[in-house]
Coordinates of C-alpha atoms in Angstrom, one line a residue:
M297 CA -71.0 126.1 6.1
K298 CA -70.5 125.0 2.5
L299 CA -68.1 127.1 0.5
E300 CA -69.0 127.6 -3.1
S301 CA -66.6 128.6 -5.8
P302 CA -67.1 132.2 -7.0
H303 CA -66.6 131.0 -10.6
P304 CA -68.5 127.6 -10.9
D305 CA -68.7 127.8 -14.7
R306 CA -65.0 128.5 -15.0
D307 CA -64.1 125.6 -12.6
Y308 CA -66.3 123.3 -14.6
W309 CA -64.6 124.0 -17.9
I310 CA -61.2 123.8 -16.3
A311 CA -62.1 120.4 -14.9
M312 CA -63.5 119.3 -18.2
G313 CA -60.3 120.5 -19.9
I314 CA -58.1 118.6 -17.6
F315 CA -60.3 115.5 -18.1
T316 CA -60.1 115.8 -21.8
L317 CA -56.4 116.4 -21.8
C318 CA -55.8 113.3 -19.6
T319 CA -58.0 111.3 -21.9
L320 CA -56.1 112.4 -25.0
C321 CA -52.8 111.7 -23.2
F322 CA -54.1 108.2 -22.4
I323 CA -55.2 107.6 -26.0
H324 CA -51.8 108.8 -27.3
I325 CA -49.9 106.7 -24.9
N326 CA -52.0 103.7 -25.7
Q327 CA -51.5 104.3 -29.4
E328 CA -47.7 104.6 -28.9
T329 CA -47.4 101.5 -26.8
G330 CA -50.0 99.3 -28.5
Y331 CA -49.7 95.7 -27.4
P332 CA -47.5 95.7 -24.2
D333 CA -44.1 94.1 -24.7
S334 CA -44.4 92.4 -21.3
Q335 CA -47.6 90.8 -22.4
F336 CA -46.0 89.8 -25.7
K337 CA -43.1 88.1 -23.9
F338 CA -45.6 86.2 -21.6
W339 CA -47.5 84.8 -24.5
L340 CA -44.3 84.1 -26.5
G341 CA -43.3 81.9 -23.6
Y342 CA -46.4 79.9 -24.0
L343 CA -45.9 79.8 -27.8
T344 CA -42.4 78.3 -27.4
S345 CA -43.6 75.9 -24.7
K346 CA -43.4 72.1 -25.3
R347 CA -47.0 71.8 -24.2
P348 CA -49.4 71.9 -27.1
E349 CA -52.3 73.3 -24.9
L350 CA -50.1 76.3 -24.0
Q351 CA -49.0 76.8 -27.6
Q352 CA -52.7 76.8 -28.7
L353 CA -53.6 79.4 -26.0
A354 CA -50.8 81.7 -27.3
I355 CA -51.9 81.2 -30.9
S356 CA -55.5 82.1 -29.9
E357 CA -54.3 85.2 -28.0
F358 CA -52.1 86.5 -30.8
R359 CA -54.8 86.0 -33.4
Q360 CA -57.5 87.6 -31.3
E361 CA -55.3 90.6 -30.7
S362 CA -53.7 90.7 -34.1
E363 CA -54.7 94.3 -34.8
A364 CA -52.7 95.4 -31.7
V365 CA -49.9 92.8 -32.1
I366 CA -49.0 93.5 -35.7
P367 CA -47.4 97.0 -35.2
L368 CA -45.3 95.5 -32.4
L369 CA -44.2 92.6 -34.6
V370 CA -43.3 95.0 -37.4
S371 CA -41.2 97.1 -35.1
K372 CA -39.4 93.9 -34.0
I373 CA -38.7 92.9 -37.6
E374 CA -37.1 96.4 -38.0
S375 CA -34.8 95.6 -35.1
K376 CA -31.1 95.0 -35.8
D377 CA -31.2 92.2 -33.1
T378 CA -31.7 88.9 -35.0
N379 CA -33.1 87.3 -31.8
V380 CA -35.8 90.0 -31.6
Q381 CA -36.5 89.5 -35.3
A382 CA -36.8 85.7 -34.8
Q383 CA -39.4 86.2 -32.1
A384 CA -41.5 88.3 -34.5
V385 CA -41.2 85.7 -37.2
L386 CA -42.3 83.0 -34.8
V387 CA -45.5 85.0 -34.0
F388 CA -46.2 85.8 -37.7
N389 CA -46.1 82.0 -38.2
A390 CA -48.7 81.7 -35.4
L391 CA -50.8 84.4 -36.9
D392 CA -50.9 82.8 -40.3
G393 CA -53.5 84.6 -42.5
H394 CA -54.4 86.9 -39.6
G395 CA -51.1 88.7 -40.3
R396 CA -52.2 89.9 -43.8
P397 CA -52.5 93.6 -42.7
A398 CA -48.7 93.5 -42.3
V399 CA -47.9 92.5 -45.8
P400 CA -47.5 96.0 -47.3
K401 CA -45.1 97.1 -44.6
L402 CA -43.2 93.8 -44.8
A403 CA -43.0 94.2 -48.6
M404 CA -41.1 97.4 -48.1
M405 CA -38.9 95.9 -45.4
L406 CA -37.9 93.1 -47.7
H407 CA -35.9 95.7 -49.6
Q408 CA -34.0 96.9 -46.5
E409 CA -30.8 94.9 -45.9
T410 CA -31.0 94.7 -42.1
S411 CA -34.6 93.5 -42.1
S412 CA -34.9 91.7 -45.5
L413 CA -34.4 88.1 -44.4
A414 CA -36.7 88.5 -41.4
A415 CA -39.3 90.1 -43.5
A416 CA -39.2 87.3 -46.1
R417 CA -39.6 84.7 -43.3
A418 CA -42.5 86.7 -41.8
L419 CA -44.2 86.9 -45.2
A420 CA -43.8 83.2 -45.5
G421 CA -45.4 82.8 -42.1
I422 CA -48.4 84.8 -43.2
G423 CA -49.0 82.3 -46.0
R424 CA -50.0 82.3 -49.6
S425 CA -51.4 85.8 -49.6
S426 CA -47.9 87.1 -49.4
L427 CA -46.7 85.1 -52.4
P428 CA -47.2 87.9 -55.0
V429 CA -44.8 90.1 -52.9
L430 CA -42.2 87.4 -52.8
T431 CA -42.5 86.5 -56.5
N432 CA -42.3 90.1 -57.5
A433 CA -39.1 90.5 -55.4
L434 CA -37.4 87.8 -57.5
H435 CA -37.2 90.4 -60.2
S436 CA -35.4 92.9 -58.0
P437 CA -32.0 94.2 -59.2
V438 CA -30.8 93.9 -55.7
R439 CA -29.1 90.6 -55.0
F440 CA -30.1 90.1 -51.3
V441 CA -33.7 90.9 -52.1
R442 CA -33.8 88.2 -54.8
S443 CA -32.1 85.6 -52.6
N444 CA -34.3 86.3 -49.6
A445 CA -37.4 86.2 -51.8
A446 CA -36.4 82.7 -52.9
R447 CA -35.9 81.7 -49.3
G448 CA -39.3 83.0 -48.4
I449 CA -41.0 81.2 -51.2
G450 CA -39.4 77.9 -50.2
L451 CA -40.8 78.3 -46.7
L452 CA -44.3 78.3 -48.1
H453 CA -43.8 74.7 -49.2
S454 CA -46.7 73.5 -51.3
D455 CA -48.4 76.9 -51.2
G456 CA -45.4 78.1 -53.3
R457 CA -46.1 75.8 -56.2
V458 CA -47.3 78.7 -58.5
A459 CA -43.8 80.2 -58.1
V460 CA -42.1 77.1 -59.6
P461 CA -41.7 78.5 -63.1
L462 CA -40.1 81.6 -61.8
L463 CA -37.7 79.6 -59.5
V464 CA -36.8 77.5 -62.5
K465 CA -36.0 80.6 -64.5
V466 CA -33.7 82.1 -61.9
L467 CA -31.7 78.9 -61.7
D468 CA -29.8 80.4 -64.6
D469 CA -29.1 83.6 -62.8
Y470 CA -25.4 84.7 -62.4
D471 CA -25.8 85.0 -58.6
D472 CA -24.6 81.9 -56.8
D473 CA -26.8 82.7 -53.7
L474 CA -29.9 83.0 -55.8
R475 CA -29.3 79.7 -57.6
Y476 CA -28.7 78.0 -54.3
F477 CA -31.8 79.3 -52.6
A478 CA -33.9 78.7 -55.7
S479 CA -32.7 75.1 -55.8
R480 CA -33.5 74.7 -52.1
A481 CA -37.0 76.3 -52.6
L482 CA -37.8 73.9 -55.3
G483 CA -37.0 71.0 -53.0
H484 CA -39.1 72.5 -50.2
I485 CA -42.1 72.9 -52.5
A486 CA -41.6 69.6 -54.2
E487 CA -44.3 70.2 -56.8
V488 CA -44.6 70.5 -60.5
P489 CA -41.9 67.9 -61.1
E490 CA -42.2 68.1 -64.9
Q491 CA -40.6 71.5 -64.7
A492 CA -38.6 71.4 -61.4
V493 CA -36.8 68.0 -61.9
P494 CA -35.2 68.8 -65.3
A495 CA -34.2 72.3 -64.0
L496 CA -32.5 70.8 -61.0
L497 CA -30.8 68.2 -63.1
G498 CA -29.3 71.1 -65.1
R499 CA -27.6 72.3 -61.9
L500 CA -25.7 69.1 -61.2
D501 CA -22.7 70.5 -63.0
D502 CA -23.1 74.1 -61.7
R503 CA -19.8 76.0 -61.2
N504 CA -20.6 76.4 -57.5
L505 CA -20.2 73.3 -55.3
E506 CA -23.0 74.3 -52.9
V507 CA -25.5 74.9 -55.7
R508 CA -24.6 71.4 -57.1
R509 CA -25.1 69.8 -53.6
M510 CA -28.4 71.6 -53.0
A511 CA -29.7 70.6 -56.5
I512 CA -29.0 67.0 -55.5
V513 CA -30.6 67.3 -52.1
S514 CA -33.7 68.9 -53.7
L515 CA -34.1 66.1 -56.3
G516 CA -34.3 63.7 -53.4
K517 CA -37.2 65.6 -52.0
F518 CA -39.3 64.7 -55.1
H519 CA -39.0 61.0 -54.3
A520 CA -40.4 58.8 -57.0
Q521 CA -41.4 61.8 -59.1
A522 CA -37.7 62.3 -59.8
R523 CA -37.0 58.9 -61.3
S524 CA -35.7 60.5 -64.4
A525 CA -32.8 61.7 -62.3
V526 CA -31.7 58.2 -61.2
P527 CA -28.9 57.8 -63.8
A528 CA -27.4 61.2 -63.1
L529 CA -27.6 60.7 -59.3
R530 CA -26.0 57.3 -59.6
Q531 CA -23.1 58.8 -61.5
K532 CA -22.7 61.5 -58.9
A533 CA -22.8 59.0 -56.1
L534 CA -20.1 56.9 -57.7
R535 CA -17.9 59.5 -59.4
G536 CA -18.8 62.8 -57.7
A537 CA -16.0 65.5 -57.4
N538 CA -15.8 65.0 -53.6
Q539 CA -17.1 63.1 -50.7
E540 CA -19.8 65.6 -49.9
I541 CA -21.3 65.4 -53.4
R542 CA -21.1 61.6 -53.5
Q543 CA -22.8 61.2 -50.1
A544 CA -25.6 63.7 -51.0
A545 CA -26.2 61.9 -54.3
A546 CA -26.3 58.5 -52.6
F547 CA -28.8 59.7 -50.1
A548 CA -31.0 61.4 -52.8
L549 CA -30.8 58.2 -54.9
K550 CA -32.2 56.2 -52.0
E551 CA -35.0 58.7 -51.6
V552 CA -35.9 58.6 -55.3
D553 CA -35.6 54.9 -55.9
P554 CA -34.6 52.6 -53.0
T555 CA -33.9 49.8 -55.5
A556 CA -31.2 51.8 -57.2
A557 CA -29.5 52.8 -53.9
I558 CA -25.7 52.6 -53.8
T559 CA -24.3 50.4 -51.0
G560 CA -20.9 50.6 -49.5
S561 CA -18.5 53.5 -48.8
M562 CA -18.9 56.8 -50.7
N563 CA -15.4 58.0 -49.6

C-alpha cells in the first residue's frame, strides 16, 4: 500500500526550498573559493617546470581560466609571505595581457607597503597596459611607491620606452633609492639614448656609490648607442674611487666600444 503525504504541496515547497538553499550555498562557496588553490599549485608546478611543453600547458590553463584565477592571484599579492607573492607574480607574467582586469586592484596595492613591490612586479608582468599606473606612481609623495614604480617600469623593458623622459627627470630626485632604480630601469629599457645616455652620464658623480655604479652598468646596456660615454667610462675605469666602480666601468666600456676596452688589472 502506497502511503501519501497528507500535505503534498507543503512537502513540495519544503523540498524546493531545501534545493534552492543548497544551490545558493554552493554558489556562495564557489564564489568564496573561486579557483582552487590545490589546482593553482598543480599548474604552478607545470609553469616552473624545465620542460617547455609543460610550461605552455600551464600558461594556456591560467589564461583560459584568468577570470577565476585573478582573484586568487590578487589575494596572494596581499599576503605578507614573499614566497606566496612571488608565485602570484610568476603567474601574472604568464597571463600577460590576460591579467588586465587586475590592474585597478594592483594599482591600489602599489600604495600599500607590504604589497607594493609585488604589485609593481605583477603590473609589469601584465605588460604595457599597466604602464600608466606605474608612471603615475612616480609622482607619489611616498618614497617606496616611487621606487617600486621605477622597478616595475624597468621590468617592462622596451615596452617602457615612453616612460624614459619621466625616469630621466627623477634621476635628480633627493631619494637615493629612486635614483638607483630609475638608473637601473633606463638600462633595462635601453631605448631613447639621446635622452637616457646624457642623464646617466650625469649620475657618474652621484653622491651615492650604488647610484654611480648602476649608472655605469646601465650605460653599458646601450652598447654602441652610448659611444658618447666612452671618455667618462674610460676615466672611471682607470681612476674610479674604488675597485667596484673601476671594474663596472671597464665592463661597460667593453660593452659600448670593444676597441676602447681597458686591459689589465682594475685593482
